[in-house]
Amino acid sequence: MQVEGETAGLKSRDRKVLERLGQRRLPPAALLTQEFARQLAGISRTIRRQVGALVDRRGHITWVGVGDAHRIELPDLKRQRVAGRRLRGLRFVHTHLAGEPLTRDDLTDLVLLRLDLMAALTVGEDGLPGVVHAAHLRPPGRQGNAAGSPGGGLQTGIAARSAVKQQEEAETPWELLPPVPPSRLDLDCTALLADLERAFARFAPERPGRRYSGRAILVGVGEKAFPLGDVMEELAELARDAGLEVVDSLVQRRARLDPRTLVGRGKLEALVIRALDRGADLILFACDLSPSQARNISQATDLKVLDRTQLILDIFARRATSREGKLQVELAQLRYRLPRLVQRDTSLSRLGGGIGGRGPGETRLEVDRRRVRERIARLQRDLARVAVKRDVRRKRREVRGLPVVSLVGYTNAGKSTLLNRLTRSEVAAGDRMFETLDPANRRLRVPVEREVLLADTVGFIHDLPEDLIEAFRGTLEEISAASLLLQVVDASSPRLDSRAAAVEGLLAELGFEEIPRIVLLNKVDRLGEVARAALPQRLAGAETWRVSGVTGEGLEELVGEVARLIPVKPAGLPRLPAPEPDPLPLR
């Protein structure tokens, strides 16, 4: 067997000893035998480096590696996925030269790789084995044993630790076994692992059904003064609307965000351990990840990693139904993914050989990027043709003198419900974020036999991704043709003011702040008398109207106000222009 790891400088005879270790076979029920412990300790002391071996459940040694004097690197086992809470079927036995117990790195590898067992054999100065420190994963709900922390016993630990520290140790996902010499090691690995597998099977999360498509742990990271409470609540709402089950959330405040992993290496390891302990299969960040951060976090775990922008893009992709909406969403997705395309495997490079050859040709990564750019260009051409048709429709409305009133507002504020109630339409509406993406235009009859065109628009949100703004800019610019804006605000939301400010900020960014606006406090049917009395009378200098798209409260008065604020013409066919006078007859 080939020896891996820090093998530089090894003598030939030491390398042969290590290779012979890989040819041994241990009893399946034994963690390690006394003879194997002597050989492992002897070669480790001789080369003064840590030596380790991976052993499967049949006792075969599948990997032998060498580290330095303080640690040893395990092979990349994350590519071999483990279903659910199943164990990997491998135990790791390695040496410690300084007599230390299992380190934090050892326990982290135990959890991240879901090993059967992690064992450290101490080595004396004489090259003889000392004691074996071992640990295994602890099923949820099972209390920790006496060795609740690395290198500590029950009596000593309880006397030295505070109640808070004991509680933290009780929540660790590993369980430490008492340290014993190899000659007194009577652990039955077969029985222990069978018991652990049964316990994990009992606590295994149910497979996502029709209601949920995955289990997510939410992560919010920000500076100390940044309000994360509202951000995390909105992220949880987005996750549930996307079909995810939120199993836990984690908030970290930092003076400076880590440029590599956003949360720092130690916090990232704790996060992955927590996600695995909760049975999560997805980590969802409340902020956007840079391409390098996403890559570094993905390399630390085999769990799926998403950020807020990816989640919103996924929701848009599911809800878009029209051809224009699908083109816009695909364009936004490709723009987001282009800088994040990476390719580890360079074996697919097209090489040009021979003297005077061109050398390496396009790699697979370059081909993928070129195809993405070509697809982006094609989508932009298609959207440009759609924009031409949209301009034709707009000019027809201008010729007919039909004023446009646009419904704008935060997502899930009730714009589509109001459109249906006012125009007696059946536009898709639901109590979830971004239910309606495709714009809808319906005629609204106002007093004195007049009509206006009531237009529904895509919902806004805090920090709407730039790629979405660019992709939907043509649709959003339809608001510029409006004579009046009806800004819909969810009156039942505890974040009424911040959401209204987010909409006003985006309208100003798009250059629509000069259009007359009426603020509608929708969903007042959900409020009691006290809450109604506390509603603001004005928002951003505009008078507020209390309405309900469900009960119709306040809508009749609203229609009258709309007729008063905008100049409308009688409904019907447009008047034809007067005929030009006949030219003078030729003489």
XYZ file of C-alpha atoms in Angstrom:
587
model
C 0.000 0.000 0.000
C 1.293 3.454 -0.871
C 1.974 5.723 2.103
C 0.564 9.241 1.798
C 1.067 12.508 3.615
C 4.327 14.078 4.797
C 6.595 11.388 3.390
C 9.494 13.647 2.371
C 12.736 12.648 4.096
C 11.606 9.162 5.125
C 14.251 6.463 5.000
C 13.677 3.445 2.812
C 13.385 1.024 5.734
C 10.859 3.312 7.516
C 8.771 3.541 4.363
C 8.729 -0.279 4.088
C 7.564 -0.569 7.715
C 4.700 1.817 6.989
C 3.773 -0.080 3.823
C 3.646 -3.348 5.796
C 1.256 -1.692 8.264
C -1.185 -1.240 5.391
C -1.093 -4.972 4.658
C -2.295 -5.962 8.132
C -5.833 -6.825 9.078
C -7.388 -6.153 12.491
C -10.220 -8.100 14.130
C -13.491 -6.406 13.056
C -14.650 -6.000 16.663
C -11.338 -4.562 17.951
C -10.415 -0.908 17.855
C -6.762 -1.967 17.655
C -4.695 -4.856 18.964
C -1.721 -4.606 21.310
C 0.631 -5.816 18.574
C -0.632 -3.223 16.097
C -0.351 -0.539 18.789
C 3.322 -1.471 19.382
C 4.139 -1.275 15.666
C 2.287 2.003 15.236
C 3.956 3.586 18.279
C 7.402 2.280 17.344
C 7.463 3.644 13.799
C 5.925 6.940 14.953
C 8.659 7.469 17.562
C 11.353 6.455 15.078
C 10.374 9.017 12.449
C 9.083 11.499 15.106
C 5.897 12.112 13.159
C 2.290 11.228 13.693
C 1.194 8.073 11.882
C -2.429 7.119 11.213
C -4.525 4.451 9.536
C -8.116 4.232 8.320
C -9.742 0.872 9.102
C -13.044 -0.348 7.670
C -15.579 -2.476 9.533
C -14.106 -5.721 8.232
C -10.723 -4.846 9.726
C -8.997 -3.987 6.426
C -6.634 -1.007 6.506
C -7.646 1.224 3.591
C -5.217 4.110 4.076
C -1.920 4.793 5.848
C -0.651 8.347 6.244
C 2.122 10.351 7.871
C 1.851 13.835 9.352
C 4.217 16.076 11.258
C 4.959 16.056 14.970
C 1.694 17.797 15.904
C -1.026 16.794 13.434
C -1.919 14.578 10.505
C -4.102 15.351 7.503
C -6.849 12.902 6.558
C -7.596 12.210 2.883
C -10.493 13.988 1.215
C -13.459 11.800 2.129
C -16.141 14.439 1.465
C -16.545 13.256 -2.126
C -17.859 9.959 -0.745
C -21.238 11.199 0.416
C -22.963 9.683 3.437
C -26.749 9.447 3.365
C -28.607 11.181 6.168
C -27.127 10.481 9.593
C -25.355 7.275 8.561
C -21.772 6.703 9.686
C -19.038 6.413 7.096
C -17.922 2.873 7.976
C -14.312 3.888 8.716
C -12.453 4.413 11.981
C -9.251 6.420 12.282
C -6.380 5.385 14.554
C -3.336 7.649 14.848
C -0.523 8.506 17.249
C 0.165 11.491 19.520
C 3.812 12.070 20.394
C 3.338 14.602 23.220
C 0.921 12.476 25.261
C -2.010 14.774 24.549
C -5.625 13.526 24.331
C -7.877 14.015 21.318
C -7.518 17.532 19.992
C -10.223 19.830 18.709
C -9.096 19.081 15.149
C -9.515 15.358 15.791
C -13.056 15.827 17.089
C -13.921 18.183 14.229
C -12.769 15.585 11.687
C -14.825 12.968 13.521
C -17.984 15.052 13.068
C -17.380 16.482 9.605
C -16.368 13.149 8.086
C -18.874 11.151 10.180
C -16.269 8.539 11.089
C -17.189 5.480 13.124
C -14.524 6.169 15.734
C -11.602 8.533 16.277
C -8.707 7.127 18.327
C -5.387 8.656 19.430
C -2.599 6.419 20.789
C -0.080 8.225 22.988
C 3.567 7.281 22.444
C 6.214 7.293 25.190
C 9.815 8.385 24.879
C 10.808 4.700 24.734
C 8.587 4.137 21.713
C 6.052 2.055 23.643
C 2.312 2.695 23.457
C 0.713 4.595 26.317
C -3.075 4.961 26.467
C -5.798 5.121 23.836
C -8.138 8.135 23.746
C -11.230 7.405 21.671
C -14.483 9.130 20.770
C -17.567 8.462 18.681
C -20.535 10.504 17.515
C -23.356 10.900 20.007
C -26.930 10.450 18.770
C -29.328 13.327 19.533
C -30.994 13.080 22.916
C -28.305 10.922 24.473
C -26.471 12.458 27.422
C -22.683 12.683 27.401
C -20.606 10.387 29.556
C -17.982 11.097 32.175
C -15.389 12.210 29.677
C -17.373 15.190 28.548
C -14.434 17.118 27.183
C -11.064 16.317 25.671
C -8.700 14.884 28.268
C -10.933 15.293 31.368
C -12.594 12.867 33.760
C -15.952 13.146 35.518
C -14.964 14.213 39.025
C -12.189 16.574 37.962
C -14.294 18.097 35.218
C -17.376 18.763 37.336
C -15.301 20.309 40.097
C -13.505 22.648 37.727
C -16.224 23.736 35.296
C -19.124 26.106 35.656
C -22.725 25.141 34.973
C -22.639 27.014 31.677
C -19.563 25.112 30.548
C -21.148 21.790 31.476
C -24.221 22.663 29.462
C -22.086 23.482 26.415
C -20.255 20.154 26.722
C -23.526 18.248 27.047
C -24.526 19.636 23.645
C -21.365 18.473 21.851
C -22.095 15.924 19.107
C -19.318 13.574 20.263
C -18.862 11.290 23.234
C -15.427 10.562 24.696
C -14.499 7.129 26.017
C -12.297 6.698 29.107
C -8.569 6.492 28.209
C -7.147 2.980 28.722
C -3.929 1.143 27.715
C -4.186 -1.041 24.591
C -3.774 -4.188 26.726
C -6.950 -3.356 28.666
C -8.993 -2.208 25.689
C -12.109 -4.404 25.662
C -14.279 -2.225 23.403
C -16.533 -4.234 21.051
C -16.642 -1.993 17.973
C -19.166 -4.160 16.138
C -21.737 -3.970 18.937
C -21.072 -0.282 19.600
C -21.487 0.724 15.957
C -24.651 -1.360 15.578
C -26.114 0.430 18.604
C -25.106 3.829 17.200
C -26.607 3.093 13.790
C -29.920 2.113 15.389
C -29.906 5.250 17.517
C -29.155 7.503 14.569
C -31.892 5.795 12.544
C -34.431 6.627 15.260
C -33.456 10.288 15.257
C -32.953 10.582 11.498
C -34.989 13.446 10.004
C -37.904 12.544 7.813
C -37.272 12.781 4.123
C -38.613 15.992 2.654
C -42.050 15.375 1.218
C -44.350 17.600 -0.741
C -44.227 20.320 1.881
C -40.441 20.641 2.229
C -37.665 20.183 -0.313
C -34.787 20.386 2.187
C -33.665 21.266 5.703
C -31.747 24.524 6.119
C -29.757 26.231 8.846
C -29.733 30.023 8.524
C -26.603 32.111 9.111
C -26.545 35.869 9.642
C -23.236 37.721 9.829
C -22.815 41.448 10.268
C -21.078 44.232 12.077
C -21.985 44.963 15.669
C -24.261 47.914 14.849
C -26.008 46.176 11.946
C -29.610 45.063 12.747
C -29.764 41.353 11.953
C -33.112 40.514 13.565
C -35.311 41.712 10.695
C -32.886 40.277 8.135
C -33.036 36.815 9.698
C -36.837 36.872 9.975
C -37.182 37.810 6.325
C -34.645 35.144 5.322
C -36.635 32.519 7.233
C -39.792 33.646 5.426
C -38.036 33.419 2.061
C -36.714 29.949 2.915
C -40.162 28.663 3.863
C -41.690 30.135 0.693
C -38.973 28.319 -1.281
C -40.031 25.007 0.268
C -37.243 24.704 2.867
C -37.665 23.634 6.452
C -35.711 25.919 8.788
C -34.180 23.742 11.525
C -31.909 26.302 13.192
C -30.375 29.754 12.839
C -27.059 31.274 13.854
C -26.140 34.963 14.193
C -22.577 36.228 14.457
C -21.481 39.820 14.963
C -17.946 40.696 13.972
C -15.922 43.880 13.946
C -14.578 42.815 10.544
C -15.908 40.155 8.205
C -13.502 37.385 7.332
C -12.522 37.800 3.656
C -12.011 34.036 3.166
C -14.924 32.361 4.949
C -17.015 35.345 6.144
C -17.366 33.822 9.644
C -13.815 32.653 10.351
C -12.366 29.153 10.288
C -13.298 28.180 13.843
C -16.859 29.457 13.550
C -17.240 27.729 10.195
C -16.249 24.378 11.702
C -18.705 24.929 14.563
C -21.396 25.883 12.039
C -20.892 22.720 9.980
C -20.955 20.589 13.141
C -24.171 22.292 14.220
C -25.755 21.781 10.813
C -24.892 18.090 10.806
C -26.166 17.707 14.368
C -29.513 19.272 13.367
C -29.796 17.074 10.297
C -29.560 20.037 7.902
C -28.555 19.451 4.299
C -28.216 23.138 3.347
C -26.515 26.222 4.837
C -28.204 29.481 3.881
C -26.396 32.807 4.416
C -28.352 36.024 4.916
C -25.804 38.061 2.959
C -24.216 37.607 -0.439
C -21.077 35.497 -0.668
C -18.202 36.446 -2.917
C -17.042 33.742 -5.346
C -13.973 32.984 -3.215
C -15.998 32.817 0.009
C -18.525 30.457 -1.547
C -15.694 28.252 -2.814
C -13.887 28.168 0.560
C -17.058 27.380 2.497
C -18.038 24.632 0.045
C -14.612 23.028 0.417
C -15.112 22.808 4.195
C -18.295 20.722 3.947
C -20.239 18.533 1.579
C -23.464 20.348 2.521
C -25.074 22.611 -0.045
C -24.222 26.297 0.461
C -26.509 29.121 -0.732
C -26.676 32.852 -0.151
C -29.652 35.194 -0.173
C -29.328 36.147 -3.832
C -29.258 32.513 -4.949
C -32.381 31.844 -2.897
C -34.269 34.768 -4.441
C -33.179 33.743 -7.928
C -34.409 30.219 -7.253
C -37.805 31.539 -6.128
C -38.037 33.720 -9.233
C -37.164 30.751 -11.455
C -39.991 28.707 -9.927
C -42.638 31.434 -10.124
C -41.983 32.889 -13.594
C -44.610 31.706 -16.094
C -44.477 34.095 -19.068
C -41.781 33.935 -21.718
C -40.485 37.378 -20.796
C -40.301 36.470 -17.105
C -38.395 33.273 -17.815
C -35.926 35.114 -20.032
C -35.345 37.749 -17.364
C -34.795 35.194 -14.600
C -32.421 33.083 -16.689
C -30.416 36.181 -17.575
C -30.114 37.135 -13.899
C -29.049 33.597 -12.961
C -26.355 33.450 -15.645
C -24.979 36.861 -14.680
C -24.745 35.723 -11.082
C -23.120 32.383 -11.881
C -20.569 33.587 -14.439
C -17.939 34.869 -11.957
C -18.536 31.799 -9.770
C -17.709 29.198 -12.392
C -14.758 27.120 -11.213
C -13.246 23.912 -12.487
C -10.925 21.847 -10.315
C -10.195 19.102 -12.814
C -7.739 20.224 -15.498
C -7.655 16.862 -17.262
C -10.190 18.056 -19.837
C -7.802 20.661 -21.289
C -7.279 20.451 -25.021
C -3.521 20.349 -25.495
C -1.697 21.210 -28.657
C 1.495 19.176 -29.037
C 4.655 19.215 -31.113
C 7.408 21.713 -31.694
C 5.944 25.076 -32.577
C 2.490 24.055 -31.364
C 0.139 26.525 -29.786
C 0.435 24.949 -26.368
C -2.564 24.516 -24.050
C -5.855 25.294 -25.681
C -9.173 26.166 -24.054
C -9.803 24.463 -20.739
C -13.218 23.122 -19.901
C -13.737 26.094 -17.592
C -13.038 28.544 -20.411
C -15.449 26.698 -22.680
C -18.171 26.878 -20.020
C -17.588 30.596 -19.498
C -17.674 31.261 -23.229
C -20.958 29.388 -23.559
C -22.453 31.325 -20.654
C -21.441 34.627 -22.257
C -22.952 33.537 -25.574
C -26.179 32.581 -23.834
C -26.262 35.937 -22.018
C -25.857 37.765 -25.329
C -28.663 35.688 -26.883
C -30.986 36.412 -23.942
C -30.244 40.125 -24.181
C -31.196 40.090 -27.874
C -34.443 38.250 -27.103
C -35.308 40.707 -24.328
C -34.555 43.607 -26.661
C -37.146 42.231 -29.114
C -39.622 41.869 -26.250
C -38.909 45.482 -25.262
C -39.785 46.632 -28.783
C -43.188 44.936 -28.538
C -43.676 46.499 -25.100
C -42.975 49.946 -26.543
C -45.548 49.324 -29.286
C -48.190 48.483 -26.676
C -47.268 51.565 -24.658
C -47.643 53.830 -27.701
C -51.043 52.332 -28.463
C -52.162 53.198 -24.932
C -50.851 56.728 -25.362
C -52.749 57.096 -28.638
C -55.950 55.989 -26.952
C -55.312 58.335 -24.047
C -55.695 55.556 -21.493
C -53.965 56.622 -18.242
C -51.893 54.032 -16.355
C -51.995 53.519 -12.594
C -49.238 51.208 -11.277
C -49.404 49.137 -8.115
C -45.979 49.080 -6.465
C -44.851 47.822 -3.099
C -42.953 45.301 -1.055
C -43.375 41.653 -1.932
C -46.412 39.989 -0.333
C -48.007 43.342 0.461
C -51.219 42.326 -1.363
C -50.891 44.077 -4.749
C -52.367 41.203 -6.794
C -55.242 40.796 -4.349
C -56.075 44.489 -4.709
C -55.869 44.190 -8.508
C -58.327 41.288 -8.470
C -60.714 43.093 -6.130
C -60.700 46.362 -8.042
C -60.958 44.909 -11.567
C -62.790 41.638 -10.822
C -59.889 39.674 -12.288
C -58.345 36.334 -11.391
C -54.624 37.062 -11.365
C -52.642 34.502 -9.354
C -52.370 35.708 -5.750
C -51.134 34.032 -2.586
C -49.837 34.748 0.896
C -46.153 34.224 0.127
C -43.249 36.284 -1.166
C -42.877 36.820 -4.923
C -46.087 34.973 -5.737
C -46.542 37.127 -8.849
C -43.596 37.952 -11.102
C -45.236 38.566 -14.460
C -46.791 42.038 -14.838
C -50.557 42.147 -15.306
C -52.606 45.001 -16.811
C -56.374 45.247 -16.253
C -58.943 47.944 -17.000
C -60.410 49.758 -14.010
C -63.689 51.625 -14.462
C -63.879 54.863 -12.520
C -66.869 57.174 -12.008
C -68.575 58.974 -14.883
C -67.989 56.075 -17.302
C -64.245 56.470 -17.401
C -61.449 53.909 -17.477
C -57.825 53.658 -16.458
C -55.325 50.837 -16.870
C -54.338 49.302 -13.526
C -50.900 47.633 -13.759
C -49.437 45.152 -11.275
C -45.634 44.985 -10.940
C -43.080 42.633 -9.426
C -42.664 43.002 -5.667
C -39.694 44.795 -4.142
C -37.479 43.628 -1.277
C -34.615 44.920 0.840
C -31.360 44.901 -1.133
C -32.925 43.532 -4.306
C -30.075 41.751 -6.138
C -28.412 43.912 -8.766
C -28.622 41.114 -11.345
C -32.396 41.010 -10.890
C -32.697 44.781 -11.177
C -30.751 44.727 -14.435
C -32.713 41.787 -15.832
C -36.095 43.265 -14.848
C -35.173 46.850 -15.676
C -37.311 46.810 -18.820
C -40.329 45.612 -16.849
C -39.699 48.070 -14.024
C -39.387 50.933 -16.477
C -43.031 50.363 -17.366
C -43.682 52.301 -14.157
C -42.354 55.422 -15.900
C -45.490 55.505 -18.093
C -47.757 55.641 -15.021
C -49.707 58.788 -14.224
C -50.146 57.686 -10.609
C -48.496 55.148 -8.282
C -50.425 53.202 -5.669
C -47.775 52.192 -3.131
C -49.154 49.172 -1.261
C -47.865 48.630 2.288
C -48.677 45.658 4.510
C -50.260 47.350 7.532
C -50.121 44.123 9.553
C -46.333 43.813 9.230
C -44.261 44.850 12.269
C -41.649 46.146 9.802
C -44.066 48.517 8.045
C -41.796 51.578 8.116
C -38.602 49.838 6.951
C -40.362 48.044 4.104
C -42.017 51.253 2.914
C -38.633 52.986 3.033
C -37.088 50.163 0.967
C -39.720 50.632 -1.750
C -39.250 54.403 -1.771
C -35.483 53.965 -2.044
C -35.780 51.660 -5.042
C -38.276 53.995 -6.745
C -35.820 56.847 -6.267
C -32.983 54.711 -7.632
C -35.021 54.009 -10.765
C -35.920 57.700 -11.130
C -39.642 57.476 -10.353
C -39.782 59.671 -7.240
C -41.500 62.523 -9.131
C -44.584 60.472 -10.066
C -47.609 61.277 -7.849
C -48.140 58.580 -5.237
C -50.861 57.348 -2.896
C -49.822 55.100 0.003
C -52.277 52.267 0.695
C -52.138 50.593 4.108
C -53.448 47.188 3.039
C -54.604 44.232 5.154
C -56.258 46.410 7.809
C -58.788 43.592 8.228
C -56.100 41.757 10.216
C -55.775 44.569 12.773
C -57.744 45.375 15.872
C -59.017 48.797 16.857
C -55.912 49.663 18.882
C -53.551 48.659 16.072
C -55.604 50.604 13.536
C -55.429 53.745 15.635
C -51.637 53.417 15.786
C -51.220 53.360 11.999
C -49.318 56.355 10.590
C -51.301 59.078 8.872
C -48.515 59.899 6.436
C -45.519 57.990 5.029
C -42.672 59.788 3.253
C -44.819 62.898 2.946
C -47.752 61.102 1.279
C -51.182 60.666 2.795
C -52.130 57.093 3.691
C -55.368 55.273 2.860
C -56.567 52.280 4.870
C -57.851 49.537 2.584
C -58.325 45.785 2.476
C -58.050 43.698 -0.676
C -59.929 40.853 1.022
C -62.986 42.667 2.422
C -62.995 45.628 0.002
C -62.821 48.168 2.807
C -61.892 51.658 1.570
C -61.687 50.695 -2.108
C -64.739 52.644 -3.275
C -63.342 55.874 -1.841
C -59.943 55.007 -3.340
C -61.410 54.737 -6.860
C -62.935 58.167 -6.460
C -59.593 59.594 -5.374
C -57.897 58.025 -8.391
C -60.459 59.625 -10.713
C -59.844 62.977 -9.061
C -56.037 62.885 -9.270
C -55.483 61.852 -12.884
C -56.950 63.289 -16.081
C -58.965 60.576 -17.780
C -60.924 60.476 -20.996
C -64.253 58.779 -21.580
C -63.954 55.062 -22.274
C -64.444 53.875 -25.818
C -62.694 54.006 -29.154
C -60.298 56.894 -29.721
C -61.433 59.755 -31.840
C -60.038 59.658 -35.342
C -57.972 62.693 -36.374
C -59.724 65.229 -38.641
C -59.166 64.513 -42.363
C -56.681 66.701 -44.110
C -58.119 69.075 -46.787
C -58.053 67.836 -50.320
C -55.201 69.213 -52.382
C -56.017 71.827 -54.991
C -57.008 70.320 -58.351
C -54.460 70.413 -61.063
C -55.089 72.923 -63.804
